[in-house]
Coordinates of C-alpha atoms and ligand atoms in Angstrom, one line a residue:
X1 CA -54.7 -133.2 60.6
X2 CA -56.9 -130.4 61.4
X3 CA -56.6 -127.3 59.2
X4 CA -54.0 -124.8 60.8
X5 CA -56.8 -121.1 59.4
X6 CA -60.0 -123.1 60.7
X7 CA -61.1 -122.1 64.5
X8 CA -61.2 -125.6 66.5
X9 CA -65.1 -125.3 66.4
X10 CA -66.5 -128.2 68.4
X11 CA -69.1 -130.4 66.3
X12 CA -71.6 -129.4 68.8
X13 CA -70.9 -125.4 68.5
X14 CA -71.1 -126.0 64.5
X15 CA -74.3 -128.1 64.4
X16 CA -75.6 -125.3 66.2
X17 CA -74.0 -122.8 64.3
X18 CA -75.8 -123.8 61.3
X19 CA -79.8 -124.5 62.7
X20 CA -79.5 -120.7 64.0
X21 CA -78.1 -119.0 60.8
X22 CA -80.4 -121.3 58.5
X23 CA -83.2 -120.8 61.1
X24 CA -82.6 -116.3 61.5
X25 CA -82.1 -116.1 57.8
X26 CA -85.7 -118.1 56.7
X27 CA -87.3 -115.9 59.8
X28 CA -85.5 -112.7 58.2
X29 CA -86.6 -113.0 54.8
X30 CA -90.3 -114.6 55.8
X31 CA -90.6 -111.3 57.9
X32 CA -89.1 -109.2 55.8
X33 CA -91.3 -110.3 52.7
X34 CA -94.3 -110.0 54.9
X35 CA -93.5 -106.5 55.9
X36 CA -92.9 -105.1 52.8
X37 CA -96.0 -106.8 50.9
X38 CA -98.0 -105.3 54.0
X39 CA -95.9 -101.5 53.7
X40 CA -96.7 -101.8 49.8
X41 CA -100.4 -102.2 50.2
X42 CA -100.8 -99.4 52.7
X43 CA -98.7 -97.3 50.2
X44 CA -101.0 -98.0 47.3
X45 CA -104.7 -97.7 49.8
X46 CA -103.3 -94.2 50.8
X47 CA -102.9 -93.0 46.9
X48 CA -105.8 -94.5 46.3
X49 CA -107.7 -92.3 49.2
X50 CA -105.2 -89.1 47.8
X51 CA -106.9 -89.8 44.1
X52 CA -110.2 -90.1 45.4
X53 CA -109.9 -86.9 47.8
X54 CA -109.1 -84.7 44.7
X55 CA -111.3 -86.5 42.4
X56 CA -114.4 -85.8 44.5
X57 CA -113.2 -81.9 44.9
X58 CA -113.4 -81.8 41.4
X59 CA -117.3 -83.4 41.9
X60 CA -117.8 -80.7 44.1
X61 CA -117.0 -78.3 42.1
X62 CA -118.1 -79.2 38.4
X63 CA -121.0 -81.6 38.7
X64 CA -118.7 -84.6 37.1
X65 CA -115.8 -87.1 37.3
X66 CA -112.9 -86.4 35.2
X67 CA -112.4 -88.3 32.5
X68 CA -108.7 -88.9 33.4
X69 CA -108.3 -92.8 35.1
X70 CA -106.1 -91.9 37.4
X71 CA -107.9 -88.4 38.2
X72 CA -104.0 -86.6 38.5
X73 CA -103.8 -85.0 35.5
X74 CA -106.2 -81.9 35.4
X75 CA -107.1 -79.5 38.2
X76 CA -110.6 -79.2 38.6
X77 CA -111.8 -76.4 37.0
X78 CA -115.3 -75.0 38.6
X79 CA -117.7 -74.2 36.6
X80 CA -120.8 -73.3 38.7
X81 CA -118.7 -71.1 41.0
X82 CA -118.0 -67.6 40.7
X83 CA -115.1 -67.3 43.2
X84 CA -112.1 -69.6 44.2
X85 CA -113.1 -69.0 47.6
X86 CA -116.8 -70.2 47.7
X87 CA -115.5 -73.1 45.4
X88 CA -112.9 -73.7 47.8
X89 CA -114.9 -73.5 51.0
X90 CA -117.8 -76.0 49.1
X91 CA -114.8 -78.5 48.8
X92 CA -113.7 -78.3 52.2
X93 CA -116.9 -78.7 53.2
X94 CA -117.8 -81.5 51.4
X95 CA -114.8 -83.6 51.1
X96 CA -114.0 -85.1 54.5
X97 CA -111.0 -86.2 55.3
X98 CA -110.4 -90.3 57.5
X99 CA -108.1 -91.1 59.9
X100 CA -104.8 -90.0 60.0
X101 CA -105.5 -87.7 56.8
X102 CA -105.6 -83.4 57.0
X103 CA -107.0 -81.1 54.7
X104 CA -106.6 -77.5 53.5
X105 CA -107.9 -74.6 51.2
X106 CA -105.2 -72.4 50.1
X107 CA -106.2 -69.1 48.4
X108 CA -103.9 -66.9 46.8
X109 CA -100.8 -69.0 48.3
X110 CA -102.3 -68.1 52.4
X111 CA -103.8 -70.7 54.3
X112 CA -107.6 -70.0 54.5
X113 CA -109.8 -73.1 55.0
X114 CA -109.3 -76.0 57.5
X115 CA -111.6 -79.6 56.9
X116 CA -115.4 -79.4 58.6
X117 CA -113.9 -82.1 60.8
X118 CA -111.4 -82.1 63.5
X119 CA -108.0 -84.2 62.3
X120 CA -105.4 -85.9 63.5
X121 CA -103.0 -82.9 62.9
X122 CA -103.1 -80.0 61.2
X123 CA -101.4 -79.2 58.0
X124 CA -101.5 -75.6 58.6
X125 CA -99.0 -75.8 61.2
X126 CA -96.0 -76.0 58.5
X127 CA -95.9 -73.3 56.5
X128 CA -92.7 -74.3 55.1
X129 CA -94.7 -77.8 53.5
X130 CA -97.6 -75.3 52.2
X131 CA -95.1 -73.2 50.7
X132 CA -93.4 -76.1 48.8
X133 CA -96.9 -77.1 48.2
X134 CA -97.5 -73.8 46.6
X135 CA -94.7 -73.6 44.4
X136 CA -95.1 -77.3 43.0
X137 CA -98.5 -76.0 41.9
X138 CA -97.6 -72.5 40.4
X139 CA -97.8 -73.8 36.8
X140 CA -101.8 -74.8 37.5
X141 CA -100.7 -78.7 37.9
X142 CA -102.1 -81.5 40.0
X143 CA -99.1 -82.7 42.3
X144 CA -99.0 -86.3 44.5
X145 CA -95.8 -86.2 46.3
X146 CA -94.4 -87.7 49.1
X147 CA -92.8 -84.8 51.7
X148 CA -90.6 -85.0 55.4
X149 CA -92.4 -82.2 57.1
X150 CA -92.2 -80.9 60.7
X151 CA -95.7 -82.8 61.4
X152 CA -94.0 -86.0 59.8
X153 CA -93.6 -87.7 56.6
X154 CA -96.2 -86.8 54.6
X155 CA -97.9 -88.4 51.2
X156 CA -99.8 -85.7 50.0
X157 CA -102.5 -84.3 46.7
X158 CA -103.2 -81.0 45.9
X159 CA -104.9 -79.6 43.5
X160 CA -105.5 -76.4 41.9
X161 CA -109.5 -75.5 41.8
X162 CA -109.8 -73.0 38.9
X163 CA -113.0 -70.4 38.2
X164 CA -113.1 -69.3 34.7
X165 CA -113.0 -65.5 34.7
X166 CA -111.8 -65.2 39.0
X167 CA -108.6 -63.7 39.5
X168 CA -108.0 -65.4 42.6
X169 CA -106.5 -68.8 43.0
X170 CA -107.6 -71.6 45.0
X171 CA -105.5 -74.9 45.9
X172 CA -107.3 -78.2 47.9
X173 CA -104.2 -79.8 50.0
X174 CA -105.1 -83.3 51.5
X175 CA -102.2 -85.2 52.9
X176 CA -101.6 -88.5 55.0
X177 CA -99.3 -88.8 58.2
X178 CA -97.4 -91.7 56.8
X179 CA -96.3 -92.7 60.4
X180 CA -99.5 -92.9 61.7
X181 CA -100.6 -94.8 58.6
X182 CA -97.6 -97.2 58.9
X183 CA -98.1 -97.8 62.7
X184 CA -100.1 -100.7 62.6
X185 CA -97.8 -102.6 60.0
X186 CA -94.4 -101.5 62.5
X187 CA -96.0 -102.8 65.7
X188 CA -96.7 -106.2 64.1
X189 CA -93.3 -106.5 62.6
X190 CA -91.7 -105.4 65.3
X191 CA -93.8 -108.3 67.4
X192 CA -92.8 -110.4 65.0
X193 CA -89.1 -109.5 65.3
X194 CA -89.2 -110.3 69.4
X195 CA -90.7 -113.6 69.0
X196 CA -88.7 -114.7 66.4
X197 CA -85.8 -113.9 68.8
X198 CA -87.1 -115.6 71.7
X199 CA -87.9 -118.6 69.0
X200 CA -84.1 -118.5 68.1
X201 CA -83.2 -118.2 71.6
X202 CA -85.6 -121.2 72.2
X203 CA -84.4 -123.0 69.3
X204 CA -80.5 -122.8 69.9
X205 CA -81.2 -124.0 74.2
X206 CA -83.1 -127.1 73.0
X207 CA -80.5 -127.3 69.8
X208 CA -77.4 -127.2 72.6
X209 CA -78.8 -130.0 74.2
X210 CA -79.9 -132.4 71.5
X211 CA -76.8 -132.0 69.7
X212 CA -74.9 -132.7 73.1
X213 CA -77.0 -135.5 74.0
X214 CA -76.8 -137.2 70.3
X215 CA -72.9 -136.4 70.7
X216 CA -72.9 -137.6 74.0
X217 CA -71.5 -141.7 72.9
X218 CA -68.7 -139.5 71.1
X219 CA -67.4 -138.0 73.8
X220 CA -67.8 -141.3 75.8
X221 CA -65.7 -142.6 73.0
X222 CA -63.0 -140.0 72.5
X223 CA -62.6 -139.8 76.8
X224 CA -62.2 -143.8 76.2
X225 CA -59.9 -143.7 73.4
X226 CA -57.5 -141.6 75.2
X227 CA -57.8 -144.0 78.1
X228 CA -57.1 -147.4 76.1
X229 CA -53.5 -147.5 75.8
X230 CA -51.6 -150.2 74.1
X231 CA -51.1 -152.3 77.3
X232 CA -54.7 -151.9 78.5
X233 CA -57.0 -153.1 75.7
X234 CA -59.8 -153.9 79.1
X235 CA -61.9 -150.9 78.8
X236 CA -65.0 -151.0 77.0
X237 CA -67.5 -148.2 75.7
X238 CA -71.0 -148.1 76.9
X239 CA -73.5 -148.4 73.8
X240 CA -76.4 -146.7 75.0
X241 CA -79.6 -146.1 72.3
X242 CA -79.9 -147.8 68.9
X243 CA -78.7 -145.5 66.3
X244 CA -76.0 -144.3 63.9
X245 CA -73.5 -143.6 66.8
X246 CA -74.3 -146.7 69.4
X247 CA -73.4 -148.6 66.3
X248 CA -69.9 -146.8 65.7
X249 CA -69.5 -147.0 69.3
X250 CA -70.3 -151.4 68.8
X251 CA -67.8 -151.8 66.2
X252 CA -65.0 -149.5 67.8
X253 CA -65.6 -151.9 70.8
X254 CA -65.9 -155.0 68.4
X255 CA -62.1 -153.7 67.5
X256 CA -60.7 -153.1 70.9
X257 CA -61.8 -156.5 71.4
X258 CA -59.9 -158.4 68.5
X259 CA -56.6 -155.9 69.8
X260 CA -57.4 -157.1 73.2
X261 CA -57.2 -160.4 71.8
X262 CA -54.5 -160.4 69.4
X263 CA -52.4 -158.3 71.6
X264 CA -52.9 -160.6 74.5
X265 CA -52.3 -163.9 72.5
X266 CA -49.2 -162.0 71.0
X267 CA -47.7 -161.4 74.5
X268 CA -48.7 -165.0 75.8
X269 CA -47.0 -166.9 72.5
X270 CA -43.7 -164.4 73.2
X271 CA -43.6 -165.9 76.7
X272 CA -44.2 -169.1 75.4
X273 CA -41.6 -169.0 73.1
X274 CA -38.7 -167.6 75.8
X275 CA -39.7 -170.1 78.0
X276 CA -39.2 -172.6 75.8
X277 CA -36.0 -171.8 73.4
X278 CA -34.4 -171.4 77.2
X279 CA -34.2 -175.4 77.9
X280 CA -32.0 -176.2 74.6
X281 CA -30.3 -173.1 75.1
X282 CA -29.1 -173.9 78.6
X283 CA -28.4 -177.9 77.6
X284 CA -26.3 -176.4 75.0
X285 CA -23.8 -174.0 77.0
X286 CA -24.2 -176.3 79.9
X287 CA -22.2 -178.7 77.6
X288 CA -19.9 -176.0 75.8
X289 CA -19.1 -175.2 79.2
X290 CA -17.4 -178.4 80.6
X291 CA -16.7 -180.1 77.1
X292 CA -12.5 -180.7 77.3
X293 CA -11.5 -179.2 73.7
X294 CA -8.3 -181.7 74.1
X295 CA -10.4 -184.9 74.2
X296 CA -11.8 -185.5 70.7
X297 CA -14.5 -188.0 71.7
X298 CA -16.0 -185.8 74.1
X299 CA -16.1 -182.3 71.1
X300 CA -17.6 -184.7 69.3
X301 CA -20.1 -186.0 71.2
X302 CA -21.1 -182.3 72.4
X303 CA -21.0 -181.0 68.8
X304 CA -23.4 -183.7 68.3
X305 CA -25.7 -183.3 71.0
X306 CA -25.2 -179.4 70.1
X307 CA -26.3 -179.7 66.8
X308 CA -29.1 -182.2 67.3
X309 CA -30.7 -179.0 70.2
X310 CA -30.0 -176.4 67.4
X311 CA -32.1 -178.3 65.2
X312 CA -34.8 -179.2 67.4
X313 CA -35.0 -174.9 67.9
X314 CA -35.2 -174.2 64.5
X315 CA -37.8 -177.2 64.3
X316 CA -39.8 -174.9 66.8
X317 CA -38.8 -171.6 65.4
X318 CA -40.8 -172.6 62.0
X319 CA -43.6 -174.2 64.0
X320 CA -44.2 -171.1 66.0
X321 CA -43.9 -169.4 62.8
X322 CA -46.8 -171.3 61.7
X323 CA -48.6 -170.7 64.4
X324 CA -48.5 -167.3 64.6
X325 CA -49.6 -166.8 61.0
X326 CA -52.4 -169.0 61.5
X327 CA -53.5 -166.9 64.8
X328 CA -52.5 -163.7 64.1
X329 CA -53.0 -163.3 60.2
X330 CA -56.1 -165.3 60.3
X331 CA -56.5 -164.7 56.2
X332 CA -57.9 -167.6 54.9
X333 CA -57.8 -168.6 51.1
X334 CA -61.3 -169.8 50.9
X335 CA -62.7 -172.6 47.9
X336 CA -65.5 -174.4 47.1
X337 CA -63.8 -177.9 48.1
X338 CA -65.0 -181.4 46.9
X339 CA -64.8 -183.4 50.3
X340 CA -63.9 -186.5 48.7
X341 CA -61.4 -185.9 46.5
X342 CA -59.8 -183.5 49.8
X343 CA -60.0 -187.0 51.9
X344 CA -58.5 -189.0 49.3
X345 CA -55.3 -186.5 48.3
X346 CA -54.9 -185.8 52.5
X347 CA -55.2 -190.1 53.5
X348 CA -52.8 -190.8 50.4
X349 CA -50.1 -188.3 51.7
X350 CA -51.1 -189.6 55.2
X351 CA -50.6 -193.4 54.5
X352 CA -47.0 -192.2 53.0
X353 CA -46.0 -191.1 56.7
X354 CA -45.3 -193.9 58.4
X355 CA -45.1 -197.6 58.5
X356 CA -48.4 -198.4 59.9
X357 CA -51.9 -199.9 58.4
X358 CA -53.4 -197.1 57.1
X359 CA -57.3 -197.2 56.2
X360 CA -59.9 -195.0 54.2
X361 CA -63.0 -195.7 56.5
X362 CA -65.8 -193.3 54.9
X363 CA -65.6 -190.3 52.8
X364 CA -68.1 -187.8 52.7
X365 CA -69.4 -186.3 49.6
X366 CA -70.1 -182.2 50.3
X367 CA -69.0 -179.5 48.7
X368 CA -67.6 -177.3 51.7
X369 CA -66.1 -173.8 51.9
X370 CA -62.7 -174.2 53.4
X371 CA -59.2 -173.4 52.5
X372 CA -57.5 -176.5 51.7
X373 CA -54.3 -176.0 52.1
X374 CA -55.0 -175.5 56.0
X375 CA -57.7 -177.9 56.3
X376 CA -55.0 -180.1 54.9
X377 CA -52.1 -178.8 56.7
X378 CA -54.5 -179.9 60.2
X379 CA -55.7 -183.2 58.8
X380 CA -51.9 -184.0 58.6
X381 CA -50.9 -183.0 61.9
X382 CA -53.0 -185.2 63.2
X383 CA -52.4 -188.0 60.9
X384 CA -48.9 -187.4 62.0
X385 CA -49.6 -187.4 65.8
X386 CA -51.4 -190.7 65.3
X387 CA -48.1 -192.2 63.6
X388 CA -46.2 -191.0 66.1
X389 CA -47.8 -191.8 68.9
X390 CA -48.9 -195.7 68.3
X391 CA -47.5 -198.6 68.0
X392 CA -45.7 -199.4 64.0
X393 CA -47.8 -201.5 62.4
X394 CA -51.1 -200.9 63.8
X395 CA -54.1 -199.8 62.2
X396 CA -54.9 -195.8 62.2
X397 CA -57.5 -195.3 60.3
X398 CA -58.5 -192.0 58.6
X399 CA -61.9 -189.9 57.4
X400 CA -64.6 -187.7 56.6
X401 CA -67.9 -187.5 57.5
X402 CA -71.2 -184.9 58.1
X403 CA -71.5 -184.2 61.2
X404 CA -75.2 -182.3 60.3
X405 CA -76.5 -180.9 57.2
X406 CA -73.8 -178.2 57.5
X407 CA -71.1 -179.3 59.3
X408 CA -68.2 -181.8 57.8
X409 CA -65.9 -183.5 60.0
X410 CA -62.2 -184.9 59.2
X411 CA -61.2 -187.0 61.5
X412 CA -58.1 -189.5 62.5
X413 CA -59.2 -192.5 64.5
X414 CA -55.3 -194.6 66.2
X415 CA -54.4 -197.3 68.2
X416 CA -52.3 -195.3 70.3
X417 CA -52.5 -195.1 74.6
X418 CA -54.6 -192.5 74.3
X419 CA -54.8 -189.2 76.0
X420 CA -54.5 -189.6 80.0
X421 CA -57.3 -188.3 82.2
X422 CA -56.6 -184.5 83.1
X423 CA -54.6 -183.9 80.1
X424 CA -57.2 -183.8 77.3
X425 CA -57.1 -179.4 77.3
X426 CA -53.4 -179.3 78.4
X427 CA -52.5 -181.0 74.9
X428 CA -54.3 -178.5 72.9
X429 CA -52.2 -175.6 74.3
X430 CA -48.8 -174.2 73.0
X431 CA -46.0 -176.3 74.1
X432 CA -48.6 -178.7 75.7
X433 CA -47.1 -182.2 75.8
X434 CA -47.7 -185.3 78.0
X435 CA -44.9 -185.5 80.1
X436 CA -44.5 -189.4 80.1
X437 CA -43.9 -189.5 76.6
X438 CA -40.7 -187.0 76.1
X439 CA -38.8 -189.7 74.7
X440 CA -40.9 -188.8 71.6
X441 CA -39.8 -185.7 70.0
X442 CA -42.2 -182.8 69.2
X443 CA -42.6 -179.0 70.4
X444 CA -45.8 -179.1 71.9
X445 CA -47.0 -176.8 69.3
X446 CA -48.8 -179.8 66.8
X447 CA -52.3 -179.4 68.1
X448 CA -52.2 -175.8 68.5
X449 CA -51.6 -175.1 65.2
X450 CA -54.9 -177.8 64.5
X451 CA -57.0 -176.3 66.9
X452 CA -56.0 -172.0 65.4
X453 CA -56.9 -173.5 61.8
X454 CA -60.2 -175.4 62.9
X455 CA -60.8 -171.8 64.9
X456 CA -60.3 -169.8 61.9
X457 CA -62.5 -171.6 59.7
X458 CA -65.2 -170.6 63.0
X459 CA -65.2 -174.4 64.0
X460 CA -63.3 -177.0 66.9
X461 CA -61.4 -179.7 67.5
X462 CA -62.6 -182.7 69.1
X463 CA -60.8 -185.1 71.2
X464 CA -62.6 -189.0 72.2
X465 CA -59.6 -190.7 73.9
X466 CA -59.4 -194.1 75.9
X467 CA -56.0 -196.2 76.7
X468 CA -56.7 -198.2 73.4
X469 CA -56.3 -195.4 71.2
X470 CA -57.6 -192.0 70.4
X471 CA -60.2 -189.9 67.3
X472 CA -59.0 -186.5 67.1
X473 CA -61.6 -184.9 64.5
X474 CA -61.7 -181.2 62.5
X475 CA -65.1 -180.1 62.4
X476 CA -66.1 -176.8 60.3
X477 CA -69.1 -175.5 58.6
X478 CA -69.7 -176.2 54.9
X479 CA -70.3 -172.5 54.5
X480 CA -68.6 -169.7 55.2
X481 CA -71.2 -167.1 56.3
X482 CA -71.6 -169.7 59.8
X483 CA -67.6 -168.3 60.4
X484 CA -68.4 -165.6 63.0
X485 CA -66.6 -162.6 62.4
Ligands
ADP1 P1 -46.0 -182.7 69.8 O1 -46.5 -183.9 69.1 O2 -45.1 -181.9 69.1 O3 -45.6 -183.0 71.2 P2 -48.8 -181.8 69.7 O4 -49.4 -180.5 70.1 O5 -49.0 -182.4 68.4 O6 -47.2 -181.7 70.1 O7 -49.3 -182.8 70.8 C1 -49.4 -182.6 72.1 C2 -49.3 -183.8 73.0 O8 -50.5 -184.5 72.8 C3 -48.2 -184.7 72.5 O9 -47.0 -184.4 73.2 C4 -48.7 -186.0 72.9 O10 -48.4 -186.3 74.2 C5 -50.2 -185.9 72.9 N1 -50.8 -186.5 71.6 C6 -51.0 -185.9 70.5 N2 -51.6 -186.7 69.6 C7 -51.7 -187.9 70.2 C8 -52.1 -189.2 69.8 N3 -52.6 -189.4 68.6 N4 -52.0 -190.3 70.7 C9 -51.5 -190.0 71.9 N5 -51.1 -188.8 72.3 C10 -51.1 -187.8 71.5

């Protein structure tokens, strides 16, 4: 029963579903890792270059590296300067700025001194940034900051640069244009982010039609499910490929088959049956119908007649109930079976049949996987046949033999008139009977019943007949895996 909250996804829309999330989020998070790795290292090269800016200003204007590691912590202090501005201009000067970077000299908090070189932009075209920068600085410290200015976002140094004994004040801005910086990194991500999406675009076409093609035979079968009804078993799937679903699509047909059969033998035995219940039913109303209740000899020789049909049709009704468990159940109670001792118990039940000269003529020694109780219910049946059908007193004679290395046969050899010409299939059939002999009672059913049980057991019946008598013989593998299934 499909759950009521679930949306009826097909398998197809699911399958594919699934390969795109999986697919988007592995793309997604290799992209994503790859961009910020890529962001981080730009971010640490352009502190790096910030460091280095202010730590050769304070070259410039001492003679000598700070002793500081990460060259933040002390503005540089000049020593062989006797102004702010000279020290200031040296440093602009001297320390150029790279791509993408600007430089300033501030002195007394106004703009003063742009870089030797011509830049990207221009810091002093935000006051509003140099005045922050300015008043970060007041208390004399070195400041590394980070800054959404009208140029851009800006990382940015500055430093103050300090002459002993000079009342004016000097400060060395350098700053990075963060976008510009970034650009490079962007433009690949964001090529990476429209090829991924033509990938996934790419991915879930050729996803659509593998999944439809592999679901293809499951289609095939549900459109020839709903087809197949209970009175047309005909239809068959076509098993295309040789995989996982042209195998489910083998056995489902392998079933319809066995319904096919077991629906049509079904049908045919309930046809059988009418048919044949009909002819004692009509002898017996026939005679209800005329019988004079005031003549005694005539109720009584109706009720005889009358009772001798009802018990012929209750004869047939268990026979056909015999049948039909045979054919339709089909379960058999398979044993490892001693051949000779099964031909022994089966020809001394036989030789207590009848009144005729019964005779062991060979027993077979095999062990053989069968179940005996059908095996012997069959061998009977035809011992029985042979009683009935020849003379009393003549010689049947009864056996087992090996047919090959792996087939047994039980057979029942009579002195009978044989089988006529034409009528050796007819006799195998429900209700089959030779005509000439309906003085002989029997339903027709006998050899049926023979022939379902050798079936079963995935082997035959086999008929040699002439006027002087007739062998009918069982013959079924030793082993059960020969049974086809
Ligand atoms: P039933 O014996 O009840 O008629 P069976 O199916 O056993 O039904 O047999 C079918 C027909 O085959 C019989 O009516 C009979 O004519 C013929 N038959 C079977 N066994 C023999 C036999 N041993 N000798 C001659 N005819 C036989």
């Amino acid at each position: 029963m499909p759950h009521p909250r679930l949306p009826h996804w097909s398998v197809r829309v699911r399958i594919l579903a699934a390969i795109l999330a999986v697919t988007a989020l592995a793309m997604i998070v290799t992209g994503g890792t790859a961009y910020l790795v890529q962001r981080d290292r730009v971010l640490q090269a352009v502190d790096a270059h910030l460091v280095a800016a202010v730590e050769s200003a304070r070259v410039v204007v001492t003679g000598s590296r700070s002793t500081d590691p990460d060259g933040t912590a002390a503005p540089a202090v000049a020593a062989g300067f006797t102004d702010a501005r000279t020290a200031l201009e040296a440093v602009l000067a001297r320390v150029l700025p790279t791509p993408n970077q600007s430089s300033i000299g501030i002195l007394d908090g106004v703009p003063t001194y742009v870089s030797a070189l011509e830049t990207d932009f221009h810091l002093e075209d935000d006051s509003a940034f140099l005045g922050r920068v300015v008043t970060e600085t007041a208390d004399g410290s070195v400041r590394l900051g980070t800054a959404e200015s009208a140029i851009g976002n800006l990382r940015y140094i500055a430093t103050p640069i300090i002459v002993p004994g000079a009342e004016s004040r000097g400060l060395f801005v350098t700053a990075y244009d963060m976008d510009a910086e970034l650009a490079v990194i962007t433009t690949a991500f964001s090529t990476y982010a429209w090829v991924a999406l033509v990938s996934l675009v790419g991915i879930g076409l050729v996803g659509w039609y593998v999944a439809g093609r592999l679901l293809r035979p499951i289609r095939h079968l549900t459109a020839a499910a709903s087809r197949i009804t209970a009175t047309d078993l005909s239809q068959r799937i076509p098993v295309a490929g040789n995989d996982d679903v042209s195998a489910l699509t083998a056995t489902v047909n392998d079933m319809l088959g066995r319904l096919d059969a077991s629906l049509t033998a079904q049908s045919q035995l309930l046809a059988d049956v009418r048919h044949e219940l009909k002819t004692p039913l009509t002898i017996v109303r026939g005679h209800l119908e005329v019988v004079d209740p005031t003549d005694a000899d005539d109720v009584q020789s109706t009720r005889t007649l009358a009772i001798d049909e009802l018990d012929r049709m209750s004869g047939l009704v268990d026979e056909i109930g015999l049948l039909a468990d045979t054919q339709m159940s089909g379960a058999l109670h398979r044993t490892q079976i001693d051949v000779a001792d099964l031909t022994e118990q089966v020809f001394a039940k036989a030789s207590a049949l009848s009144n005729h000269d019964w005779r062991l003529a060979e027993t077979a020694t095999a062990v053989a996987s069968v179940d005996a109780g059908r095996i012997t219910q069959a061998w009977l049946q035809l011992a029985d046949n042979a009683a009935k059908y020849s003379a009393a007193g003549s010689l049947i004679q009864l056996g087992s033999r090996m047919r090959t290395a792996d087939r047994v046969e039980f057979w029942v050899l009579d002195e009978g008139p044989g089988i006529p010409e034409g009528m050796e299939d007819r006799i195998f059939e429900r209700f089959g009977r030779v005509d000439s002999r309906r003085g002989i009672q029997g339903s027709g059913l006998g050899l049926s019943i023979v022939a379902a049980i050798a079936g079963a057991h995935g082997g035959t019946v086999t008929l040699q007949t002439s006027p002087s008598g007739s062998r009918f013989a069982i013959d079924v593998p030793t082993a059960q895996d020969e049974v086809p299934q």
